[in-house]
Amino acid sequence: GQLGDGLLEHEWMRNAPHRIPGLSDVIGLSAMYDHTCAVHRDGGVSCWGNNYHGELADGVHGPASARAVPLRSPFIRDAVQVAAGSHTCARHRDGTVSCWGSTGPERGSSQPADPDQWLAWAYAPAPVLDVDDAVEITAGSAHTCARRSDGSVWCWGTNVSGSVGDGTDRPRPFPTRSGDIDDATGISAGFGHTCAVHGDGSASCWGDGRNGQLGDGTEYNLRLAPSPVADLTDATSIMAGFWQTCATRASGTPVCWGWNTTGTVGDGSTTERRVPVPVAPVP
């Protein structure tokens, strides 16, 4: 139901854009592999798709609670951004962050002491601890990151691939600073890696690098701390995907790197790219 057009299961595929009913005041969107969320102009949040762990913040959860059309959350009223991962998070007008749809460390909030309360706790948004000045958030498969007003990056989650960037691969249930970054202008969390754009136009990535998606010229298994992306000095934005990453240069030219077996790098080949290469122009 993640397309939001009312179709589930065997009717799921759409091979052309289809307008989502009931959404006309959207200022932001975020999609992961099985659910999608939108931010409304008035600060509300609507989500649709899989809701097994309460990712939709509609007060229910479980295998029978998927939503094939958008449903506004009764819990969120002042969001300015939403980030969908295996879970969901929202950035609020006051710079705080809340997350829901998981019982894991990617929520960044205190768990109830009683394990019997965890499922009920999972589908209700809970505040992320010690973050009150976020200017951007991003969510991966099992980690979340926030860019703060001072240019620093703070992440939390399972961290099995080093996606938190604190030099370890230990779980981080609360926000932890990623390296010594103090000039980030943009961040993006992929499936198991994270990237940041810096004020001077350079970029760095960390986490899972097994398919070249860190862009540092190697196929290093894991980078536990931020590593510079090679040959990129004028980036204006960055987007981390499943096993690949793309950035936009100041000229407007997109470049990508990483896993390319199905052509996801867009350079006209299926060769893995460990450093940024230009996306081929549209014919």
PDB file of C-alpha atoms in Angstrom:
ATOM      1  CA  GLY A   1       0.000   0.000   0.000  1.00  0.00           C
ATOM      2  CA  GLN A   2       2.983   2.374  -0.094  1.00  0.00           C
ATOM      3  CA  LEU A   3       1.735   4.015  -3.323  1.00  0.00           C
ATOM      4  CA  GLY A   4      -1.207   5.486  -1.436  1.00  0.00           C
ATOM      5  CA  ASP A   5      -3.738   4.885  -4.206  1.00  0.00           C
ATOM      6  CA  GLY A   6      -5.952   2.416  -2.356  1.00  0.00           C
ATOM      7  CA  LEU A   7      -4.489  -0.767  -3.790  1.00  0.00           C
ATOM      8  CA  LEU A   8      -3.004  -3.629  -1.779  1.00  0.00           C
ATOM      9  CA  GLU A   9      -1.326  -6.965  -2.503  1.00  0.00           C
ATOM     10  CA  HIS A  10      -2.016  -8.389  -5.980  1.00  0.00           C
ATOM     11  CA  GLU A  11      -3.050  -4.984  -7.353  1.00  0.00           C
ATOM     12  CA  TRP A  12       0.069  -3.295  -6.057  1.00  0.00           C
ATOM     13  CA  MET A  13       2.069  -2.389  -9.174  1.00  0.00           C
ATOM     14  CA  ARG A  14       1.894   0.979 -10.939  1.00  0.00           C
ATOM     15  CA  ASN A  15       4.086   1.575 -13.991  1.00  0.00           C
ATOM     16  CA  ALA A  16       3.199   5.262 -14.349  1.00  0.00           C
ATOM     17  CA  PRO A  17       2.692   8.112 -11.864  1.00  0.00           C
ATOM     18  CA  HIS A  18      -0.654   8.032 -10.097  1.00  0.00           C
ATOM     19  CA  ARG A  19      -2.034  10.914  -8.075  1.00  0.00           C
ATOM     20  CA  ILE A  20      -2.469  10.165  -4.367  1.00  0.00           C
ATOM     21  CA  PRO A  21      -6.024  11.027  -3.328  1.00  0.00           C
ATOM     22  CA  GLY A  22      -6.685  13.479  -0.530  1.00  0.00           C
ATOM     23  CA  LEU A  23      -3.275  15.188  -0.493  1.00  0.00           C
ATOM     24  CA  SER A  24      -3.192  18.780  -1.704  1.00  0.00           C
ATOM     25  CA  ASP A  25      -1.181  20.719   0.881  1.00  0.00           C
ATOM     26  CA  VAL A  26       2.034  18.688   1.047  1.00  0.00           C
ATOM     27  CA  ILE A  27       5.350  20.458   1.722  1.00  0.00           C
ATOM     28  CA  GLY A  28       7.529  17.350   2.136  1.00  0.00           C
ATOM     29  CA  LEU A  29       7.661  13.612   1.453  1.00  0.00           C
ATOM     30  CA  SER A  30       9.790  10.660   2.502  1.00  0.00           C
ATOM     31  CA  ALA A  31       9.608   7.043   1.347  1.00  0.00           C
ATOM     32  CA  MET A  32      11.343   3.825   2.370  1.00  0.00           C
ATOM     33  CA  TYR A  33      10.847   0.375   0.875  1.00  0.00           C
ATOM     34  CA  ASP A  34       7.407  -0.288   2.343  1.00  0.00           C
ATOM     35  CA  HIS A  35       5.832   2.937   3.589  1.00  0.00           C
ATOM     36  CA  THR A  36       5.577   6.607   2.688  1.00  0.00           C
ATOM     37  CA  CYS A  37       4.862   9.754   4.724  1.00  0.00           C
ATOM     38  CA  ALA A  38       3.930  13.340   3.890  1.00  0.00           C
ATOM     39  CA  VAL A  39       4.161  16.574   5.879  1.00  0.00           C
ATOM     40  CA  HIS A  40       1.226  18.950   5.553  1.00  0.00           C
ATOM     41  CA  ARG A  41       1.478  22.722   5.492  1.00  0.00           C
ATOM     42  CA  ASP A  42      -0.233  22.910   8.890  1.00  0.00           C
ATOM     43  CA  GLY A  43       2.359  20.599  10.510  1.00  0.00           C
ATOM     44  CA  GLY A  44       0.371  17.398  10.360  1.00  0.00           C
ATOM     45  CA  VAL A  45       1.778  14.104   9.050  1.00  0.00           C
ATOM     46  CA  SER A  46       0.021  11.484   6.919  1.00  0.00           C
ATOM     47  CA  CYS A  47       1.493   8.048   6.231  1.00  0.00           C
ATOM     48  CA  TRP A  48       0.510   4.949   4.283  1.00  0.00           C
ATOM     49  CA  GLY A  49       1.860   1.474   3.533  1.00  0.00           C
ATOM     50  CA  ASN A  50       3.211  -1.179   5.891  1.00  0.00           C
ATOM     51  CA  ASN A  51       2.379  -0.693   9.551  1.00  0.00           C
ATOM     52  CA  TYR A  52       3.688  -3.857  11.141  1.00  0.00           C
ATOM     53  CA  HIS A  53       5.642  -1.971  13.811  1.00  0.00           C
ATOM     54  CA  GLY A  54       3.450   1.118  13.882  1.00  0.00           C
ATOM     55  CA  GLU A  55       5.448   3.043  11.256  1.00  0.00           C
ATOM     56  CA  LEU A  56       2.346   5.059  10.300  1.00  0.00           C
ATOM     57  CA  ALA A  57       1.763   6.598  13.765  1.00  0.00           C
ATOM     58  CA  ASP A  58      -1.963   6.006  13.577  1.00  0.00           C
ATOM     59  CA  GLY A  59      -2.299   4.299  16.953  1.00  0.00           C
ATOM     60  CA  VAL A  60      -2.311   0.705  15.740  1.00  0.00           C
ATOM     61  CA  HIS A  61       0.211  -1.843  14.518  1.00  0.00           C
ATOM     62  CA  GLY A  62       0.453  -5.389  13.240  1.00  0.00           C
ATOM     63  CA  PRO A  63       0.308  -7.386   9.987  1.00  0.00           C
ATOM     64  CA  ALA A  64      -3.334  -6.495   9.342  1.00  0.00           C
ATOM     65  CA  SER A  65      -2.956  -2.741   9.875  1.00  0.00           C
ATOM     66  CA  ALA A  66      -1.414  -1.688   6.558  1.00  0.00           C
ATOM     67  CA  ARG A  67      -2.957   1.419   5.026  1.00  0.00           C
ATOM     68  CA  ALA A  68      -3.420   1.729   1.275  1.00  0.00           C
ATOM     69  CA  VAL A  69      -4.440   5.399   1.449  1.00  0.00           C
ATOM     70  CA  PRO A  70      -2.995   8.266   3.490  1.00  0.00           C
ATOM     71  CA  LEU A  71      -4.114   8.512   7.091  1.00  0.00           C
ATOM     72  CA  ARG A  72      -3.291  11.561   9.187  1.00  0.00           C
ATOM     73  CA  SER A  73      -1.539  10.802  12.458  1.00  0.00           C
ATOM     74  CA  PRO A  74      -3.392  11.983  15.565  1.00  0.00           C
ATOM     75  CA  PHE A  75      -0.057  12.488  17.341  1.00  0.00           C
ATOM     76  CA  ILE A  76       1.874  14.930  15.130  1.00  0.00           C
ATOM     77  CA  ARG A  77       0.774  18.562  14.704  1.00  0.00           C
ATOM     78  CA  ASP A  78       3.926  20.667  14.276  1.00  0.00           C
ATOM     79  CA  ALA A  79       6.213  18.784  11.879  1.00  0.00           C
ATOM     80  CA  VAL A  80       8.379  20.535   9.301  1.00  0.00           C
ATOM     81  CA  GLN A  81      10.081  17.391   7.970  1.00  0.00           C
ATOM     82  CA  VAL A  82       9.522  13.644   8.044  1.00  0.00           C
ATOM     83  CA  ALA A  83      12.056  10.852   7.452  1.00  0.00           C
ATOM     84  CA  ALA A  84      11.019   7.271   6.672  1.00  0.00           C
ATOM     85  CA  GLY A  85      13.388   4.378   7.337  1.00  0.00           C
ATOM     86  CA  SER A  86      12.509   0.989   8.790  1.00  0.00           C
ATOM     87  CA  HIS A  87      10.864   3.351  11.272  1.00  0.00           C
ATOM     88  CA  THR A  88       9.699   6.973  10.957  1.00  0.00           C
ATOM     89  CA  CYS A  89      10.865  10.253  12.475  1.00  0.00           C
ATOM     90  CA  ALA A  90       9.663  13.845  12.393  1.00  0.00           C
ATOM     91  CA  ARG A  91      11.473  17.127  12.907  1.00  0.00           C
ATOM     92  CA  HIS A  92       9.370  19.663  14.751  1.00  0.00           C
ATOM     93  CA  ARG A  93       9.202  23.440  14.455  1.00  0.00           C
ATOM     94  CA  ASP A  94      11.151  23.917  17.691  1.00  0.00           C
ATOM     95  CA  GLY A  95      14.086  21.771  16.481  1.00  0.00           C
ATOM     96  CA  THR A  96      13.185  18.688  18.469  1.00  0.00           C
ATOM     97  CA  VAL A  97      12.795  15.249  16.868  1.00  0.00           C
ATOM     98  CA  SER A  98      10.433  12.355  17.570  1.00  0.00           C
ATOM     99  CA  CYS A  99      10.471   8.801  16.193  1.00  0.00           C
ATOM    100  CA  TRP A 100       8.097   5.836  16.115  1.00  0.00           C
ATOM    101  CA  GLY A 101       7.550   2.436  14.492  1.00  0.00           C
ATOM    102  CA  SER A 102      10.348   0.431  16.081  1.00  0.00           C
ATOM    103  CA  THR A 103      11.519  -1.012  19.363  1.00  0.00           C
ATOM    104  CA  GLY A 104      15.166  -0.604  18.344  1.00  0.00           C
ATOM    105  CA  PRO A 105      17.872   1.978  19.093  1.00  0.00           C
ATOM    106  CA  GLU A 106      17.114   3.875  15.865  1.00  0.00           C
ATOM    107  CA  ARG A 107      14.307   5.626  17.785  1.00  0.00           C
ATOM    108  CA  GLY A 108      16.813   7.459  19.981  1.00  0.00           C
ATOM    109  CA  SER A 109      14.482   7.524  22.988  1.00  0.00           C
ATOM    110  CA  SER A 110      14.198   5.785  26.342  1.00  0.00           C
ATOM    111  CA  GLN A 111      12.436   2.427  26.283  1.00  0.00           C
ATOM    112  CA  PRO A 112       9.883   1.521  28.941  1.00  0.00           C
ATOM    113  CA  ALA A 113      11.275  -0.664  31.681  1.00  0.00           C
ATOM    114  CA  ASP A 114       8.525  -3.237  31.212  1.00  0.00           C
ATOM    115  CA  PRO A 115       9.064  -5.238  27.964  1.00  0.00           C
ATOM    116  CA  ASP A 116       5.322  -5.932  27.830  1.00  0.00           C
ATOM    117  CA  GLN A 117       4.818  -2.230  27.060  1.00  0.00           C
ATOM    118  CA  TRP A 118       7.264  -2.117  24.134  1.00  0.00           C
ATOM    119  CA  LEU A 119       4.763  -2.783  21.338  1.00  0.00           C
ATOM    120  CA  ALA A 120       2.369  -0.126  22.603  1.00  0.00           C
ATOM    121  CA  TRP A 121       5.319   2.248  22.931  1.00  0.00           C
ATOM    122  CA  ALA A 122       6.538   1.462  19.405  1.00  0.00           C
ATOM    123  CA  TYR A 123       3.668   3.025  17.497  1.00  0.00           C
ATOM    124  CA  ALA A 124       3.499   6.247  19.552  1.00  0.00           C
ATOM    125  CA  PRO A 125       5.972   9.033  18.693  1.00  0.00           C
ATOM    126  CA  ALA A 126       8.556   9.517  21.431  1.00  0.00           C
ATOM    127  CA  PRO A 127      11.019  12.414  21.700  1.00  0.00           C
ATOM    128  CA  VAL A 128      14.625  11.791  20.728  1.00  0.00           C
ATOM    129  CA  LEU A 129      16.806  12.566  23.708  1.00  0.00           C
ATOM    130  CA  ASP A 130      19.099  15.604  23.822  1.00  0.00           C
ATOM    131  CA  VAL A 131      18.309  17.004  20.359  1.00  0.00           C
ATOM    132  CA  ASP A 132      16.595  20.404  20.414  1.00  0.00           C
ATOM    133  CA  ASP A 133      18.191  22.250  17.492  1.00  0.00           C
ATOM    134  CA  ALA A 134      17.869  19.914  14.506  1.00  0.00           C
ATOM    135  CA  VAL A 135      17.744  21.582  11.088  1.00  0.00           C
ATOM    136  CA  GLU A 136      17.589  18.337   9.082  1.00  0.00           C
ATOM    137  CA  ILE A 137      16.924  14.652   9.770  1.00  0.00           C
ATOM    138  CA  THR A 138      17.429  11.495   7.739  1.00  0.00           C
ATOM    139  CA  ALA A 139      16.561   7.841   8.400  1.00  0.00           C
ATOM    140  CA  GLY A 140      18.180   4.647   7.124  1.00  0.00           C
ATOM    141  CA  SER A 141      17.304   1.026   7.554  1.00  0.00           C
ATOM    142  CA  ALA A 142      18.206   0.878  11.242  1.00  0.00           C
ATOM    143  CA  HIS A 143      19.729   4.255  12.029  1.00  0.00           C
ATOM    144  CA  THR A 144      18.740   7.902  12.155  1.00  0.00           C
ATOM    145  CA  CYS A 145      20.793  11.102  11.939  1.00  0.00           C
ATOM    146  CA  ALA A 146      20.205  14.771  12.661  1.00  0.00           C
ATOM    147  CA  ARG A 147      22.115  17.786  11.389  1.00  0.00           C
ATOM    148  CA  ARG A 148      22.205  20.377  14.128  1.00  0.00           C
ATOM    149  CA  SER A 149      22.296  24.158  13.888  1.00  0.00           C
ATOM    150  CA  ASP A 150      26.049  24.260  14.613  1.00  0.00           C
ATOM    151  CA  GLY A 151      26.838  22.051  11.592  1.00  0.00           C
ATOM    152  CA  SER A 152      27.502  18.914  13.610  1.00  0.00           C
ATOM    153  CA  VAL A 153      25.959  15.526  12.775  1.00  0.00           C
ATOM    154  CA  TRP A 154      24.525  13.236  15.420  1.00  0.00           C
ATOM    155  CA  CYS A 155      23.351   9.673  14.699  1.00  0.00           C
ATOM    156  CA  TRP A 156      21.867   6.745  16.577  1.00  0.00           C
ATOM    157  CA  GLY A 157      20.805   3.167  15.829  1.00  0.00           C
ATOM    158  CA  THR A 158      22.051  -0.405  15.622  1.00  0.00           C
ATOM    159  CA  ASN A 159      25.398   0.736  14.131  1.00  0.00           C
ATOM    160  CA  VAL A 160      26.371  -2.768  12.976  1.00  0.00           C
ATOM    161  CA  SER A 161      28.014  -1.289   9.866  1.00  0.00           C
ATOM    162  CA  GLY A 162      29.395   1.836  11.534  1.00  0.00           C
ATOM    163  CA  SER A 163      26.594   4.004  10.158  1.00  0.00           C
ATOM    164  CA  VAL A 164      26.612   6.182  13.296  1.00  0.00           C
ATOM    165  CA  GLY A 165      30.184   7.270  12.517  1.00  0.00           C
ATOM    166  CA  ASP A 166      31.492   7.433  16.074  1.00  0.00           C
ATOM    167  CA  GLY A 167      34.434   5.083  15.483  1.00  0.00           C
ATOM    168  CA  THR A 168      32.655   1.978  16.781  1.00  0.00           C
ATOM    169  CA  ASP A 169      30.161  -0.624  15.617  1.00  0.00           C
ATOM    170  CA  ARG A 170      28.321  -0.775  18.930  1.00  0.00           C
ATOM    171  CA  PRO A 171      24.590   0.014  19.192  1.00  0.00           C
ATOM    172  CA  ARG A 172      23.876   3.630  20.001  1.00  0.00           C
ATOM    173  CA  PRO A 173      20.374   4.042  21.465  1.00  0.00           C
ATOM    174  CA  PHE A 174      20.870   7.783  21.975  1.00  0.00           C
ATOM    175  CA  PRO A 175      22.282  10.498  19.677  1.00  0.00           C
ATOM    176  CA  THR A 176      26.054  10.252  19.289  1.00  0.00           C
ATOM    177  CA  ARG A 177      28.296  12.679  17.414  1.00  0.00           C
ATOM    178  CA  SER A 178      29.562  11.485  14.036  1.00  0.00           C
ATOM    179  CA  GLY A 179      33.286  12.142  13.892  1.00  0.00           C
ATOM    180  CA  ASP A 180      34.318  15.766  14.298  1.00  0.00           C
ATOM    181  CA  ILE A 181      32.037  17.187  11.602  1.00  0.00           C
ATOM    182  CA  ASP A 182      31.209  20.821  12.370  1.00  0.00           C
ATOM    183  CA  ASP A 183      30.327  22.251   8.950  1.00  0.00           C
ATOM    184  CA  ALA A 184      27.657  19.976   7.473  1.00  0.00           C
ATOM    185  CA  THR A 185      25.193  21.594   5.093  1.00  0.00           C
ATOM    186  CA  GLY A 186      23.319  18.400   4.178  1.00  0.00           C
ATOM    187  CA  ILE A 187      23.050  14.774   5.294  1.00  0.00           C
ATOM    188  CA  SER A 188      21.565  11.554   3.955  1.00  0.00           C
ATOM    189  CA  ALA A 189      21.222   8.059   5.432  1.00  0.00           C
ATOM    190  CA  GLY A 190      21.266   5.038   3.129  1.00  0.00           C
ATOM    191  CA  PHE A 191      20.512   1.439   3.935  1.00  0.00           C
ATOM    192  CA  GLY A 192      23.688   0.963   5.967  1.00  0.00           C
ATOM    193  CA  HIS A 193      25.772   4.067   5.314  1.00  0.00           C
ATOM    194  CA  THR A 194      25.549   7.798   5.894  1.00  0.00           C
ATOM    195  CA  CYS A 195      26.916  10.808   4.004  1.00  0.00           C
ATOM    196  CA  ALA A 196      27.309  14.518   4.636  1.00  0.00           C
ATOM    197  CA  VAL A 197      28.050  17.555   2.472  1.00  0.00           C
ATOM    198  CA  HIS A 198      30.393  20.128   3.988  1.00  0.00           C
ATOM    199  CA  GLY A 199      30.448  23.892   3.751  1.00  0.00           C
ATOM    200  CA  ASP A 200      33.456  23.872   1.416  1.00  0.00           C
ATOM    201  CA  GLY A 201      31.719  21.593  -1.099  1.00  0.00           C
ATOM    202  CA  SER A 202      33.481  18.418  -0.058  1.00  0.00           C
ATOM    203  CA  ALA A 203      31.608  15.347   1.180  1.00  0.00           C
ATOM    204  CA  SER A 204      32.249  12.451   3.510  1.00  0.00           C
ATOM    205  CA  CYS A 205      30.610   9.070   4.045  1.00  0.00           C
ATOM    206  CA  TRP A 206      30.790   6.310   6.638  1.00  0.00           C
ATOM    207  CA  GLY A 207      29.330   2.890   7.379  1.00  0.00           C
ATOM    208  CA  ASP A 208      28.880  -0.004   4.957  1.00  0.00           C
ATOM    209  CA  GLY A 209      31.332   0.368   2.062  1.00  0.00           C
ATOM    210  CA  ARG A 210      31.260  -3.115   0.561  1.00  0.00           C
ATOM    211  CA  ASN A 211      30.021  -1.927  -2.830  1.00  0.00           C
ATOM    212  CA  GLY A 212      31.973   1.304  -3.148  1.00  0.00           C
ATOM    213  CA  GLN A 213      29.082   3.439  -1.899  1.00  0.00           C
ATOM    214  CA  LEU A 214      31.353   5.496   0.359  1.00  0.00           C
ATOM    215  CA  GLY A 215      33.110   6.946  -2.681  1.00  0.00           C
ATOM    216  CA  ASP A 216      36.576   6.996  -1.143  1.00  0.00           C
ATOM    217  CA  GLY A 217      38.151   4.937  -3.915  1.00  0.00           C
ATOM    218  CA  THR A 218      38.114   1.670  -2.006  1.00  0.00           C
ATOM    219  CA  GLU A 219      35.812  -1.260  -1.426  1.00  0.00           C
ATOM    220  CA  TYR A 220      36.601  -1.151   2.253  1.00  0.00           C
ATOM    221  CA  ASN A 221      34.202  -3.328   4.215  1.00  0.00           C
ATOM    222  CA  LEU A 222      33.263  -0.790   6.889  1.00  0.00           C
ATOM    223  CA  ARG A 223      34.249   2.761   7.719  1.00  0.00           C
ATOM    224  CA  LEU A 224      33.490   3.470  11.349  1.00  0.00           C
ATOM    225  CA  ALA A 225      34.177   7.199  11.014  1.00  0.00           C
ATOM    226  CA  PRO A 226      33.603   9.774   8.243  1.00  0.00           C
ATOM    227  CA  SER A 227      35.857   9.243   5.212  1.00  0.00           C
ATOM    228  CA  PRO A 228      36.288  11.885   2.463  1.00  0.00           C
ATOM    229  CA  VAL A 229      34.588  11.223  -0.880  1.00  0.00           C
ATOM    230  CA  ALA A 230      37.254  11.304  -3.593  1.00  0.00           C
ATOM    231  CA  ASP A 231      37.350  13.990  -6.289  1.00  0.00           C
ATOM    232  CA  LEU A 232      34.347  15.929  -5.000  1.00  0.00           C
ATOM    233  CA  THR A 233      34.988  19.564  -4.090  1.00  0.00           C
ATOM    234  CA  ASP A 234      31.821  21.385  -5.188  1.00  0.00           C
ATOM    235  CA  ALA A 235      28.887  19.316  -3.928  1.00  0.00           C
ATOM    236  CA  THR A 236      25.650  21.108  -3.112  1.00  0.00           C
ATOM    237  CA  SER A 237      23.553  18.090  -2.072  1.00  0.00           C
ATOM    238  CA  ILE A 238      23.928  14.368  -1.472  1.00  0.00           C
ATOM    239  CA  MET A 239      21.589  11.363  -1.406  1.00  0.00           C
ATOM    240  CA  ALA A 240      22.499   7.930  -0.048  1.00  0.00           C
ATOM    241  CA  GLY A 241      20.554   4.959  -1.397  1.00  0.00           C
ATOM    242  CA  PHE A 242      20.604   1.239  -0.817  1.00  0.00           C
ATOM    243  CA  TRP A 243      24.151   0.496  -2.007  1.00  0.00           C
ATOM    244  CA  GLN A 244      24.873   3.629  -3.984  1.00  0.00           C
ATOM    245  CA  THR A 245      25.206   7.368  -3.430  1.00  0.00           C
ATOM    246  CA  CYS A 246      24.659  10.419  -5.627  1.00  0.00           C
ATOM    247  CA  ALA A 247      25.554  14.084  -5.296  1.00  0.00           C
ATOM    248  CA  THR A 248      24.793  17.254  -7.214  1.00  0.00           C
ATOM    249  CA  ARG A 249      27.709  19.507  -8.145  1.00  0.00           C
ATOM    250  CA  ALA A 250      27.588  23.309  -8.209  1.00  0.00           C
ATOM    251  CA  SER A 251      27.301  23.164 -11.992  1.00  0.00           C
ATOM    252  CA  GLY A 252      24.095  21.160 -11.642  1.00  0.00           C
ATOM    253  CA  THR A 253      25.783  17.970 -12.853  1.00  0.00           C
ATOM    254  CA  PRO A 254      24.812  14.824 -10.935  1.00  0.00           C
ATOM    255  CA  VAL A 255      27.485  12.276 -10.035  1.00  0.00           C
ATOM    256  CA  CYS A 256      26.986   8.821  -8.508  1.00  0.00           C
ATOM    257  CA  TRP A 257      29.026   5.922  -7.185  1.00  0.00           C
ATOM    258  CA  GLY A 258      28.624   2.466  -5.660  1.00  0.00           C
ATOM    259  CA  TRP A 259      26.804  -0.718  -6.645  1.00  0.00           C
ATOM    260  CA  ASN A 260      25.975  -0.621 -10.351  1.00  0.00           C
ATOM    261  CA  THR A 261      24.959  -4.136 -11.418  1.00  0.00           C
ATOM    262  CA  THR A 262      21.553  -2.865 -12.535  1.00  0.00           C
ATOM    263  CA  GLY A 263      22.779   0.520 -13.738  1.00  0.00           C
ATOM    264  CA  THR A 264      21.910   2.504 -10.620  1.00  0.00           C
ATOM    265  CA  VAL A 265      24.967   4.745 -10.991  1.00  0.00           C
ATOM    266  CA  GLY A 266      23.594   5.942 -14.326  1.00  0.00           C
ATOM    267  CA  ASP A 267      26.849   6.217 -16.248  1.00  0.00           C
ATOM    268  CA  GLY A 268      25.758   3.855 -19.015  1.00  0.00           C
ATOM    269  CA  SER A 269      27.587   0.860 -17.577  1.00  0.00           C
ATOM    270  CA  THR A 270      27.039  -1.908 -15.038  1.00  0.00           C
ATOM    271  CA  THR A 271      30.524  -1.569 -13.546  1.00  0.00           C
ATOM    272  CA  GLU A 272      30.878  -0.865  -9.834  1.00  0.00           C
ATOM    273  CA  ARG A 273      32.117   2.697  -9.252  1.00  0.00           C
ATOM    274  CA  ARG A 274      34.149   3.454  -6.148  1.00  0.00           C
ATOM    275  CA  VAL A 275      34.541   7.175  -6.858  1.00  0.00           C
ATOM    276  CA  PRO A 276      32.032   9.693  -8.246  1.00  0.00           C
ATOM    277  CA  VAL A 277      31.338   9.484 -11.981  1.00  0.00           C
ATOM    278  CA  PRO A 278      29.036  11.750 -14.026  1.00  0.00           C
ATOM    279  CA  VAL A 279      25.551  10.508 -14.763  1.00  0.00           C
ATOM    280  CA  ALA A 280      25.108  10.087 -18.498  1.00  0.00           C
ATOM    281  CA  PRO A 281      23.023  12.848 -20.114  1.00  0.00           C
ATOM    282  CA  VAL A 282      19.472  12.041 -21.117  1.00  0.00           C
ATOM    283  CA  PRO A 283      19.434  11.343 -24.885  1.00  0.00           C
TER     284      PRO A 283
END
